[in-house]
Coordinates of C-alpha atoms in Angstrom, one line a residue:
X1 CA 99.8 69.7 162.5
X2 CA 101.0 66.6 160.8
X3 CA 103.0 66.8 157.3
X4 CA 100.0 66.0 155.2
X5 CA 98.1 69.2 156.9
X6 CA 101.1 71.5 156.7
X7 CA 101.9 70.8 152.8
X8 CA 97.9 71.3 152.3
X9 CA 98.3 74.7 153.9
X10 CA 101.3 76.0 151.8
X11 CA 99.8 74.8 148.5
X12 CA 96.9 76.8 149.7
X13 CA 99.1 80.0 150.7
X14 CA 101.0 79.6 147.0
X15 CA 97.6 79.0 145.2
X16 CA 96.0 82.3 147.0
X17 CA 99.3 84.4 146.2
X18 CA 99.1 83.0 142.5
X19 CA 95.5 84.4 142.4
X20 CA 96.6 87.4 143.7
X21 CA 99.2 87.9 141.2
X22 CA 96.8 87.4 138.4
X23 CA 94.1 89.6 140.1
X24 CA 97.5 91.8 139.3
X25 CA 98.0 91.1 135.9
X26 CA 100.9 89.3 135.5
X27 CA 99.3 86.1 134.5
X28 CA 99.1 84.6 130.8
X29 CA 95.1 84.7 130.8
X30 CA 94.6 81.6 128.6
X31 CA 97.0 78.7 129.7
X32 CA 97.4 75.6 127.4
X33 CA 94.9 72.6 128.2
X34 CA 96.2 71.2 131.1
X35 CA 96.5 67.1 131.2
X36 CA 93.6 65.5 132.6
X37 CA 95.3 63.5 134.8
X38 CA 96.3 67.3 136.7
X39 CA 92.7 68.5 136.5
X40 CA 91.5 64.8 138.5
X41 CA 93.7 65.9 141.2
X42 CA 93.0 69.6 141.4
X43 CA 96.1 70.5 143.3
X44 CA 99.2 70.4 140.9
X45 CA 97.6 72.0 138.1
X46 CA 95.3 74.8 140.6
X47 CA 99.5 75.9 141.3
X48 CA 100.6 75.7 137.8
X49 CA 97.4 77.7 136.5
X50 CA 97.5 80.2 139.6
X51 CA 101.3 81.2 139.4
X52 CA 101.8 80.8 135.8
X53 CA 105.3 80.5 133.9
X54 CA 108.3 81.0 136.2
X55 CA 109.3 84.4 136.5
X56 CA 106.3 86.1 136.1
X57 CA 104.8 86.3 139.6
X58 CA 108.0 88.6 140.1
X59 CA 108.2 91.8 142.0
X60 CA 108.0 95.1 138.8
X61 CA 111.2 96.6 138.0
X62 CA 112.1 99.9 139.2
X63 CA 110.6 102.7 137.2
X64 CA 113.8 104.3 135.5
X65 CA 111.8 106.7 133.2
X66 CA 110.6 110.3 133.5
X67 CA 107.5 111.1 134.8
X68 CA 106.2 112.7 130.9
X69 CA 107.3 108.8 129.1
X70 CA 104.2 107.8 127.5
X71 CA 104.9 104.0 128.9
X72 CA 106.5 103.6 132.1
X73 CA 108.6 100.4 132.3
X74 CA 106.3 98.3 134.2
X75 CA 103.7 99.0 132.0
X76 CA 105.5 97.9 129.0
X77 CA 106.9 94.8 131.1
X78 CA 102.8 94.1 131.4
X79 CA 102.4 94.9 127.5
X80 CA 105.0 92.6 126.8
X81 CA 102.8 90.0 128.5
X82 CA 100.1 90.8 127.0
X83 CA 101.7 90.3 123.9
X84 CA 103.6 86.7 124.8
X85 CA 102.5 84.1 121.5
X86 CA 100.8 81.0 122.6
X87 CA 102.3 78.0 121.3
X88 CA 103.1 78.0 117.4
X89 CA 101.3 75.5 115.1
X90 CA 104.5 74.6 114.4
X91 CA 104.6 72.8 110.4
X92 CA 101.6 71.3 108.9
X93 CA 101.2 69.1 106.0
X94 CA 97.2 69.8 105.0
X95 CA 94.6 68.7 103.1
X96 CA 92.7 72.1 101.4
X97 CA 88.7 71.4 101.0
X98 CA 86.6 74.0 99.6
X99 CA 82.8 73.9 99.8
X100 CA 81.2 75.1 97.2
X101 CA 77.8 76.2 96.9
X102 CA 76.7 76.4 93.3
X103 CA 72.5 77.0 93.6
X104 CA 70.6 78.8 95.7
X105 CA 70.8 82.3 97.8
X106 CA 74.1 81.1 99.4
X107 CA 76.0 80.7 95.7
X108 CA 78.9 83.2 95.6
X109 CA 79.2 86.1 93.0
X110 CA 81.7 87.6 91.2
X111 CA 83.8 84.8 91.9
X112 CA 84.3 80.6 91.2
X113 CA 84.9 78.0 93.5
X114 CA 88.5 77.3 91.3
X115 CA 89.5 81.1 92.1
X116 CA 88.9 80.5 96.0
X117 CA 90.8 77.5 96.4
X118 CA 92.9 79.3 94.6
X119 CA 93.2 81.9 97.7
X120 CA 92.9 79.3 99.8
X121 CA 95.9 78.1 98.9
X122 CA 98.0 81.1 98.6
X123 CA 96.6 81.6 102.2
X124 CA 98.4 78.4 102.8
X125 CA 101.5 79.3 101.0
X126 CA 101.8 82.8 103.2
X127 CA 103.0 80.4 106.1
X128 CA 106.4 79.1 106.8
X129 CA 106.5 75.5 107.2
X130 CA 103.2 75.0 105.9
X131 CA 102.7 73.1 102.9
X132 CA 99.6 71.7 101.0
X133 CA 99.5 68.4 99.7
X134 CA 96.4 68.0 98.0
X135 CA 93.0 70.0 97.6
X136 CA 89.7 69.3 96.8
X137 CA 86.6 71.3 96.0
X138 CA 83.1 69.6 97.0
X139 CA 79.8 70.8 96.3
X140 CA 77.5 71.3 99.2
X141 CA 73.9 72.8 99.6
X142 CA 74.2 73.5 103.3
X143 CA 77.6 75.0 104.1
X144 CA 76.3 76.1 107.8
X145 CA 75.0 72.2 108.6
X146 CA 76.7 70.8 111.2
X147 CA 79.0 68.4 108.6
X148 CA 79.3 71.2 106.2
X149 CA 78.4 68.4 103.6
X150 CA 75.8 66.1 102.8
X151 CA 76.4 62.4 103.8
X152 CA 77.7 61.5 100.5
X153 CA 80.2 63.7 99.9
X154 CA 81.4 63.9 104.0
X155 CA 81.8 60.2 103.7
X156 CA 83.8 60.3 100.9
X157 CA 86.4 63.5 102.2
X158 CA 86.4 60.8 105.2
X159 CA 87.3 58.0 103.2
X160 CA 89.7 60.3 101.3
X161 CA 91.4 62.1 104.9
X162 CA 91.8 58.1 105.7
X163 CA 93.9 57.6 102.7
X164 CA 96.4 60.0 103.1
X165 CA 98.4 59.5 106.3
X166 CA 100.8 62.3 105.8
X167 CA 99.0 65.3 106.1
X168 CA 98.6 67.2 109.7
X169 CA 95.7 68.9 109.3
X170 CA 92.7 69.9 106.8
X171 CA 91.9 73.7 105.9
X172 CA 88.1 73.6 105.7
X173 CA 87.4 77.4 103.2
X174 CA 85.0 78.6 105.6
X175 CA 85.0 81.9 107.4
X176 CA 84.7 80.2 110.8
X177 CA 83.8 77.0 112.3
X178 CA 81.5 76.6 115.1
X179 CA 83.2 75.2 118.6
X180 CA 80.5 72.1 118.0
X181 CA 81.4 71.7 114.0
X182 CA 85.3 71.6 114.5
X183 CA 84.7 68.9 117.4
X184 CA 82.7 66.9 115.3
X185 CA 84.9 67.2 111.8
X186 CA 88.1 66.9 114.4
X187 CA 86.9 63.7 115.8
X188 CA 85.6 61.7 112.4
X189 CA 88.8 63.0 110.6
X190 CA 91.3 62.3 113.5
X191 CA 93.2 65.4 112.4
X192 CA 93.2 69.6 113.2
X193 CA 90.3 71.4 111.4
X194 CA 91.2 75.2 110.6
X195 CA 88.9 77.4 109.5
X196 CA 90.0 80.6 107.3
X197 CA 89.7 82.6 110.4
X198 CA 92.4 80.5 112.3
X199 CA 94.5 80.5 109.1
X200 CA 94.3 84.4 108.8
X201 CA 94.5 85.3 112.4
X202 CA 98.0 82.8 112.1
X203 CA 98.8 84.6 109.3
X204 CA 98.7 88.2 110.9
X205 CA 100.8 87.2 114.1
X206 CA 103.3 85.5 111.6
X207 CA 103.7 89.0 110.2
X208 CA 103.1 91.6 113.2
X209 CA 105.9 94.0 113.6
X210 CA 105.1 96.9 115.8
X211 CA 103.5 96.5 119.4
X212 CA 100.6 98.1 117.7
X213 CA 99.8 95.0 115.3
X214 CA 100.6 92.8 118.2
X215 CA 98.0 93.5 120.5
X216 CA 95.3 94.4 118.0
X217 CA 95.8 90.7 116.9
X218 CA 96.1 89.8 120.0
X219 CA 92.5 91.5 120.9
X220 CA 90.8 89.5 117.7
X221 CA 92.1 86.1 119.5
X222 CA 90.1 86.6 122.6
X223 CA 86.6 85.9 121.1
X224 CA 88.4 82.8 119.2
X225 CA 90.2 81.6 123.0
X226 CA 87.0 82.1 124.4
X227 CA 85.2 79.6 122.5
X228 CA 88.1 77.5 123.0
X229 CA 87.9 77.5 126.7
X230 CA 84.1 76.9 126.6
X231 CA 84.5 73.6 124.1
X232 CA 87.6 72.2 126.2
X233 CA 85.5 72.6 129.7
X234 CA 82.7 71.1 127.9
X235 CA 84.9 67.9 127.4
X236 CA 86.3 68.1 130.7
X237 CA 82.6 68.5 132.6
X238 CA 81.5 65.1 130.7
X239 CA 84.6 63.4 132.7
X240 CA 83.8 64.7 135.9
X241 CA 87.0 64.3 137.4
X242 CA 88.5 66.1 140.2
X243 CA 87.3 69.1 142.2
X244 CA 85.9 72.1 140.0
X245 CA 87.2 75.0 142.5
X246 CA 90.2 76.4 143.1
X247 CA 91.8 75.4 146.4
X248 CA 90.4 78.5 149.0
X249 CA 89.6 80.7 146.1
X250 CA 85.3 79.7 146.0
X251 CA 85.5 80.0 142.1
X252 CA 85.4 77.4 139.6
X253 CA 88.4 76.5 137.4
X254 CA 86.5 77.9 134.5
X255 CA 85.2 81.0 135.9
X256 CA 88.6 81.8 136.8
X257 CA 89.9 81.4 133.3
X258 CA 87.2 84.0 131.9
X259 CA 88.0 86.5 134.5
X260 CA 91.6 86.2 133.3
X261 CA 90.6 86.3 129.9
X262 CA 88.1 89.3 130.5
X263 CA 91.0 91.5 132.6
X264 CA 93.4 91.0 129.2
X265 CA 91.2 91.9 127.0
X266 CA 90.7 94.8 129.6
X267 CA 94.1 95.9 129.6
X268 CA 94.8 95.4 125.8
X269 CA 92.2 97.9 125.3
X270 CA 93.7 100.3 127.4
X271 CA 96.9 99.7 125.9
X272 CA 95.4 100.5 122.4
X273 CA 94.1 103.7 123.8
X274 CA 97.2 104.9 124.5
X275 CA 98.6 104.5 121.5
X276 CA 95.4 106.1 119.6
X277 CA 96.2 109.1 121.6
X278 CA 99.5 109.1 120.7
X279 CA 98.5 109.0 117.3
X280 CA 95.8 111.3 117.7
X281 CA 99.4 114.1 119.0
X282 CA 101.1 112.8 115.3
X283 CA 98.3 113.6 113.1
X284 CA 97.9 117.4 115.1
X285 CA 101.3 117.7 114.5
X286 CA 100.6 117.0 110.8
X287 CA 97.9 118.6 110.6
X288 CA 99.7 122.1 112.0
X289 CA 102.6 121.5 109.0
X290 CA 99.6 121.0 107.0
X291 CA 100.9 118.5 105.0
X292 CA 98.1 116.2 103.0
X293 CA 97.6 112.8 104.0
X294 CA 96.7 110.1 100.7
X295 CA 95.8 106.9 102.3
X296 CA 96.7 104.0 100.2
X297 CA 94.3 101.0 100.3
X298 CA 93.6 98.1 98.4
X299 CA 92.8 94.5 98.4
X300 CA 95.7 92.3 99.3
X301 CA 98.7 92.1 97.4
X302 CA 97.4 94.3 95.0
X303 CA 101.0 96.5 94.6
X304 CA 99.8 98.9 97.5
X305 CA 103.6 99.3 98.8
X306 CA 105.0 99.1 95.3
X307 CA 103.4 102.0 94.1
X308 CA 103.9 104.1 97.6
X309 CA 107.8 103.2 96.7
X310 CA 107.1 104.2 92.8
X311 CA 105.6 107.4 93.9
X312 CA 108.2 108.5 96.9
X313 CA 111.2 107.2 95.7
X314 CA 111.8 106.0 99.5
X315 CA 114.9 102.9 99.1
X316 CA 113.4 101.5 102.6
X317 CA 110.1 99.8 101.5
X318 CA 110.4 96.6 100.2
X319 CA 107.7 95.1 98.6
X320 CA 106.8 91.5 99.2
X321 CA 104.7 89.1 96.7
X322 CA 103.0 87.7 99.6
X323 CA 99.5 88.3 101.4
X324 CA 98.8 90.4 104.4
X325 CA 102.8 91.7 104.1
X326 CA 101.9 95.2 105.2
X327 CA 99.9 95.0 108.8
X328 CA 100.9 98.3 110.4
X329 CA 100.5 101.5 108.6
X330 CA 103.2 103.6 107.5
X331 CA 104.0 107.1 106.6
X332 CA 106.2 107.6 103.2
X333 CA 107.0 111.4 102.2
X334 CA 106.6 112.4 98.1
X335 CA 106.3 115.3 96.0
X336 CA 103.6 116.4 93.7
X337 CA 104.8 117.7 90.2
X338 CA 104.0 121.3 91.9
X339 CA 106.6 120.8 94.4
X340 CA 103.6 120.1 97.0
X341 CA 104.9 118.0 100.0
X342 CA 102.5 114.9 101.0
X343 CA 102.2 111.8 103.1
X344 CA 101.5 108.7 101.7
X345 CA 100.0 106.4 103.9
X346 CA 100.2 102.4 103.6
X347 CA 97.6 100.4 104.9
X348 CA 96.6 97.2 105.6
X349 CA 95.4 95.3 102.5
X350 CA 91.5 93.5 102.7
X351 CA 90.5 90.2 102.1
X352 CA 87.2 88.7 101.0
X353 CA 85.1 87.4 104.5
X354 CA 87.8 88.8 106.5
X355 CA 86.9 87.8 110.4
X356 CA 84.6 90.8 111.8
X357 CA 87.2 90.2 115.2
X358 CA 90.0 91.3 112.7
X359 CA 88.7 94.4 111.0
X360 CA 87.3 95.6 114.7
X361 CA 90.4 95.4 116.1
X362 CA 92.5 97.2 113.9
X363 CA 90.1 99.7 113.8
X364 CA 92.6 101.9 115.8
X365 CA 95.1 101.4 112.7
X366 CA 92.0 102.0 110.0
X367 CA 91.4 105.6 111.9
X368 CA 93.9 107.2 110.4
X369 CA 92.4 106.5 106.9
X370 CA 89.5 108.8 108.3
X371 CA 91.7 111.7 109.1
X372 CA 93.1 111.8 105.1
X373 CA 92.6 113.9 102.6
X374 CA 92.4 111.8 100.2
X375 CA 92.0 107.9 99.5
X376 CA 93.9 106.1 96.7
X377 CA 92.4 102.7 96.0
X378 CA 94.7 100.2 93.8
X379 CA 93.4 97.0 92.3
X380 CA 95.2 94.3 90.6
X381 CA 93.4 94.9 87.1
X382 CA 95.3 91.5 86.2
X383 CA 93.6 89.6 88.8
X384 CA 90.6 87.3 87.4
X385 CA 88.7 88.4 90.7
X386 CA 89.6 92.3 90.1
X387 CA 85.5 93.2 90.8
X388 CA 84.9 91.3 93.4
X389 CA 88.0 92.7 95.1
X390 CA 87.2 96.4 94.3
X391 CA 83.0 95.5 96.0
X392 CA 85.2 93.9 98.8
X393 CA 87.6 97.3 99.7
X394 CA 84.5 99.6 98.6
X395 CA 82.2 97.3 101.6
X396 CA 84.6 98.0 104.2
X397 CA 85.3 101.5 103.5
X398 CA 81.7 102.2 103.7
X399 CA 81.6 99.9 107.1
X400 CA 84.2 102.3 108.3
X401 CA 81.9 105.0 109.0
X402 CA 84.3 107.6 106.4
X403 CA 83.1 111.2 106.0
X404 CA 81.2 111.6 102.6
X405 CA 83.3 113.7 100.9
X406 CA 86.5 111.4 101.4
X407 CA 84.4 108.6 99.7
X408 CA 83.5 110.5 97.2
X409 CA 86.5 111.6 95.9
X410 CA 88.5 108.1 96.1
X411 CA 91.1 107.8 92.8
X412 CA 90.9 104.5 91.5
X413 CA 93.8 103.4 90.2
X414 CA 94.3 100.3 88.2
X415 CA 97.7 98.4 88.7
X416 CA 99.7 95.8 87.2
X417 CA 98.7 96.4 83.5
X418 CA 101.5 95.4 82.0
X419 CA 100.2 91.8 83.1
X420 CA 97.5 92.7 80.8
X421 CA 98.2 91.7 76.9
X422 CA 95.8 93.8 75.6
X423 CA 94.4 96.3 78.0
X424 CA 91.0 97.5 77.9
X425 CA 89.8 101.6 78.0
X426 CA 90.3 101.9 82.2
X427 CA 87.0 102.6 83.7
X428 CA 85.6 106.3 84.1
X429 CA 87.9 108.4 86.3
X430 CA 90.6 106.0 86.6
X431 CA 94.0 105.7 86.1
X432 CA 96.1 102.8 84.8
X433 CA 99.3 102.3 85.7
X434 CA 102.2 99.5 86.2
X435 CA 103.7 100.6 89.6
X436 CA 106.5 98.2 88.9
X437 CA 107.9 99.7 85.6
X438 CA 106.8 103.4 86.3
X439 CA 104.4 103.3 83.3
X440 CA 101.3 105.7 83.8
X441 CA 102.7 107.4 87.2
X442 CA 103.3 111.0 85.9
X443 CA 99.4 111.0 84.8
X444 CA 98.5 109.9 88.5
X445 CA 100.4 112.3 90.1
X446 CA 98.6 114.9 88.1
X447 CA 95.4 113.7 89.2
X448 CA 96.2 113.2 92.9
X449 CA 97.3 116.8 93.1
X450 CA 94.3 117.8 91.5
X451 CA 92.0 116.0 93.7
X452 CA 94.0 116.9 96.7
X453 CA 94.4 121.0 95.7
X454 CA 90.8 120.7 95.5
X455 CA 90.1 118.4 98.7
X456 CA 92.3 120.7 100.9
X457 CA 90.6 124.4 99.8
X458 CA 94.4 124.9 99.0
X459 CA 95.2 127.8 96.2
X460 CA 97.3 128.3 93.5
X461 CA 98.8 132.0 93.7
X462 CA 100.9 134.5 92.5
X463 CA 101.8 136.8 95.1
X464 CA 104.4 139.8 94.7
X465 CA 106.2 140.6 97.4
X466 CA 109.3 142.9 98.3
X467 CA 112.6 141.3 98.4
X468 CA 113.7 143.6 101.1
X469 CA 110.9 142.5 103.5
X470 CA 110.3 138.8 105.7
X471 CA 107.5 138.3 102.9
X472 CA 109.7 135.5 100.7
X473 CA 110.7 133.8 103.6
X474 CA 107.7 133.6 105.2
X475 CA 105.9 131.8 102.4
X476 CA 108.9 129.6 101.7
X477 CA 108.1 128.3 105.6
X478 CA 104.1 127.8 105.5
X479 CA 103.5 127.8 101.8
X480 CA 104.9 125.8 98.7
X481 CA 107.0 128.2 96.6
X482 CA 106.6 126.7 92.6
X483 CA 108.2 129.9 90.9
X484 CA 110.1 132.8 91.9
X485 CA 110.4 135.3 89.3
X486 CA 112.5 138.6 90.6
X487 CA 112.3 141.9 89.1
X488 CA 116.1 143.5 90.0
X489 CA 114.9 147.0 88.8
X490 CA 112.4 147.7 91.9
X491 CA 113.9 145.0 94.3
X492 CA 110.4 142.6 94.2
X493 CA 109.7 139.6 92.9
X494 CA 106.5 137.4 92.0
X495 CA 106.3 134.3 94.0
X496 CA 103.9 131.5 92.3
X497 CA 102.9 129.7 95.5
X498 CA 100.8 127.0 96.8
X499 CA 99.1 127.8 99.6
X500 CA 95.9 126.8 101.9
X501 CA 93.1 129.2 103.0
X502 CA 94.3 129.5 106.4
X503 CA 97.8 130.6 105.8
X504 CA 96.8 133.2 103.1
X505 CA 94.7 134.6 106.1
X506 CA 97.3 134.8 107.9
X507 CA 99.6 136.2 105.1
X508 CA 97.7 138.9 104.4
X509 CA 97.3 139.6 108.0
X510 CA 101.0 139.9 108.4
X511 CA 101.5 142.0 105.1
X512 CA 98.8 143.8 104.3
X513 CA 99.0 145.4 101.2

C-alpha cells in the first residue's frame, strides 16, 4: 500500500474513533462553522469535527468518590462539557431599532413604544462591553413580514445602518427572528442581527452561577443552535462543495451534527433530573422541620433581593440595579414578629415576551415556587410600566400550573414608594413599602404571618405544662415558643406557642392530659 493509501486509512481509523468518542459523549455537540475551504475537502475538517478540542477524546479519570456521591467524577467531568460556553460575542457597538406597531390587533397594551426601547436598552446596558450608540423606533404594520418593515421605512434603517460605520451589530426589539429573516436583514445590513431572544439568552449565561443555571441555559440554546445549524447547511448545500459524508461513517455532515445535538440535549436533561431530585430530598427535609416557604417573585429588577435582605437581615445578599441579577433561587432564613421561623425564597425575576425555551427550561428552578406556602409578589409601583409588569408575573404564574389556593392567597406588595412624590391609596389587599429605607416592613410582616398561620393550618396556643416533665422542651423543639409564663407556686407554667396541626397531634399523644 502506497503512502497516499496508508494516510487515507489512518484518517479513516482517527475519523471512526472520533465518532466513537462522541457516540460517548465527550464531544462539544455544536462546533463553530467550519471554513468552507475545510468542508470542499471533507477530510481535515471530518477530523476536526469527529475528535473535537484536544483533550477531550481522553480516557475518564479514575472515580475517587463513594459509591452514595450524588455525581461521580466522570459525570461531572461530562457536565462540565456540557456546560463549556461557545464563543463570546465579545464587544458590540449597536444600533437599537424598535418596531412599533401603533393600529390594529398587533398594537401593544399597557405599554408605549418609548417605554420598550426603553427596556431595550437597559437590556443592552446589562452586558459588559456592550454599548449602544444610537436607537431608533419605526412604525411598522407587519412586524412578522419577512423585512419586519415596509419598503419605505426598511430602506431608510438601510440607508441609516450605511451611515454609521462604527456600530457592530443592530438589536432588532423582537422576541425572535426567523433563521430566513435574520439572513435576509444580515445580508442587506452587512452587520449581526440579534433578536431579544439572543440578547436575553446572552444575558443569562453572562450571569449564571450555579451548575443549575448553567445547563438550564444551556438546554434553552439548543432549539436556537438548531436553527443555526439548519440556516448554515442551507448556505453550504447551495455551494455544493466537497463530499456530504463523513469518511466510513455512511452519515451526512449534518445528520451527524443533530445527533450530537439531540444526545446533549439528552444528557442535559438527565443532568437536571438529578438535581430536581436532589431538590426534591431539601424540600422533604424542610418540610419535616416544617418551616414555611414564602417565594419571592416579581418582575425584573423590581427590589425582589432588596426586600429578602430587608426582611432577613442576611449581610450576604447583595442587591444589584441590574436586570436578570438573580438567576438561581436562593433560600434566606427570617423571623415573623411571633418569633415564627421561615424561608424566604428568591427567584428569578420575569420579563415581558420572555423566550418560551427560557421559562421551560428553568422550570426545574420555578418548581420550587409550587411547593411554598406562600407567594409574595413585589412590583416597582414607581415604574411607568407597573401594570403591565404585574399582568406579565400574574400570566406566568398561572402558566405554571400553581395549586389554587397558593394563587389565591399571593400578597402583593408594592415597592419603591419612596420614588413616588405623592403616593396613591395602594390597591386592595396590598401593602406598600420601600424595601430600601425599611418604611412599611413591620406592616408586611404582619400580614405575611397572617396569611401564612392561616396557609399552613398552624395554631396559636396556650398550653400549660409541668415544669418537671419533657413537656417544655419538647415544644421548644417542634413548636415556636412566643411566651413562657411560670407559675413557681405549683411548679407549671403556661407556654404561648405556635404550633401546626400535626405536632399538636402528636403533643397530645405524648402528654395526654
Amino acid at each position: 500500500m502506497g503512502p497516499a493509501g496508508l494516510l487515507l486509512r489512518g484518517a479513516a481509523a482517527l475519523c471512526a474513533r472520533g465518532l466513537r468518542a462522541a457516540a460517548a459523549g465527550r464531544l462539544c455537540p455544536l462546533l463553530p462553522r467550519p471554513p468552507a475551504r475545510l468542508l470542499s475537502t471533507g477530510g481535515s475538517w471530518c477530523l476536526r469535527a469527529a475528535l473535537g478540542p484536544p483533550g477531550q477524546g481522553e480516557p475518564p479519570r479514575s472515580v475517587g468518590r463513594g459509591s452514595g456521591a450524588a455525581f461521580s467524577e466522570e459525570e461531572e467531568e461530562e457536565e462540565e462539557e456540557l456546560l463549556a460556553p461557545g464563543p463570546p460575542p465579545g464587544a458590540q457597538r449597536l444600533l437599537v431599532v424598535h418596531p412599533a406597531v401603533k393600529w390594529g390587533s398587533k398594537k401593544p397594551q399597557l405599554t408605549t413604544a418609548e417605554l420598550q426601547m426603553a427596556e431595550a436598552v437597559a437590556l443592552i446596558n446589562t452586558l459588559h462591553n456592550w454599548t449602544v450608540l444610537d436607537k431608533i423606533i419605526l412604525s411598522t404594520k407587519t412586524p412578522d413580514k419577512k423585512f419586519i418593515f415596509g419598503k419605505g421605512n426598511f430602506q431608510f434603517l438601510t440607508e441609516k445602518i450605511k451611515g454609521l460605520p462604527h456600530i457592530t451589530a443592530v438589536f432588532l426589539n423582537i422576541e425572535r427572528l426567523s433563521a430566513l429573516t435574520k439572513k435576509e436583514l444580515e445580508d442587506a445590513w452587512g452587520v449581526t442581527v440579534f433578536d431579544r431572544n439572543t440578547v436575553v439568552l446572552h444575558i443569562f449565561r453572562c450571569n449564571a452561577r450555579t451548575k443549575e443555571a448553567k445547563l438550564q441555559i444551556a438546554l434553552a440554546e439548543i432549539p436556537l443552535l438548531r436553527t443555526n445549524l439548519k440556516n448554515e447547511m442551507s448556505q453550504l448545500d447551495q455551494q455544493r462543495g466537497g463530499s456530504r459524508y463523513i469518511m466510513g461513517s455512511g452519515e451526512t455532515f449534518m445528520e451527524m451534527q443533530y445527533r450530537l445535538l439531540k444526545e446533549k440535549e439528552f444528557k442535559i436533561r438527565n443532568a437536571l433530573e438529578k438535581l430536581r431530585r436532589k431538590r426534591s430530598v431539601l424540600r422533604t427535609q424542610r418540610r419535616r422541620r416544617e418551616f414555611p416557604v414564602i417565594s419571592v417573585m416579581g418582575y425584573t429588577n423590581c427590589g425582589k433581593t432588596t426586600l429578602i435582605k430587608a426582611l432577613t437581615g442576611d449581610e450576604g445578599l447583595h442587591p444589584q440595579d441590574q436586570l436578570f441579577a438573580t438567576l438561581d433561587i436562593t433560600a434566606h432564613a427570617g423571623y415573623l414578629p411571633s418569633h415564627l421561623a421561615v424561608i424566604y425564597v428568591d427567584t428569578i425575576g420575569f420579563l415581558s415576551e420572555l423566550p418560551h425555551d427560557l421559562i421551560e427550561s428553568f422550570s426545574a428552578t420555578l418548581e420550587d415556587v409550587a411547593y411554598s406556602d406562600l407567594i409574595v409578589h413585589v412590583r416597582d409601583i414607581s415604574h411607568p410600566e407597573t401594570v403591565l409588569q404585574k399582568a406579565t408575573v400574574l400570566s406566568v404564574l398561572k402558566n405554571l400550573n400553581l395549586p389554587s389556593h397558593l394563587l389565591d392567597s399571593v400578597v402583593e406588595v408594592h415597592n419603591k414608594v419612596d420614588l413616588i412624590e405623592r403616593y396613591p391609596s395602594p390597591e386592595t389587599n396590598a401593602i406598600a413599602v420601600s424595601a430600601l429605607l425599611g418604611y412599611g416592613l413591620e406592616e408586611l410582616k404582619g400580614e405575611i404571618e397572617r396569611t401564612v398561620l392561616k396557609t399552613t393550618g398552624k395554631n396559636i396556643l396556650t398550653i400549660k405544662v409541668n415544669l418537671a416533665g419533657p413537656q417544655l422542651s419538647w415544644l421548644y423543639k417542634e413548636a415556636t415558643v412566643q411566651e413562657v409564663d411560670v407559675m413557681p407556686e405549683d411548679g407549671t407554667a403556661s407556654v404561648k406557642v405556635i404550633i401546626s396541626n400535626s405536632a399538636l397531634g402528636k403533643y397530645k399523644k405524648l402528654f395526654p392530659q
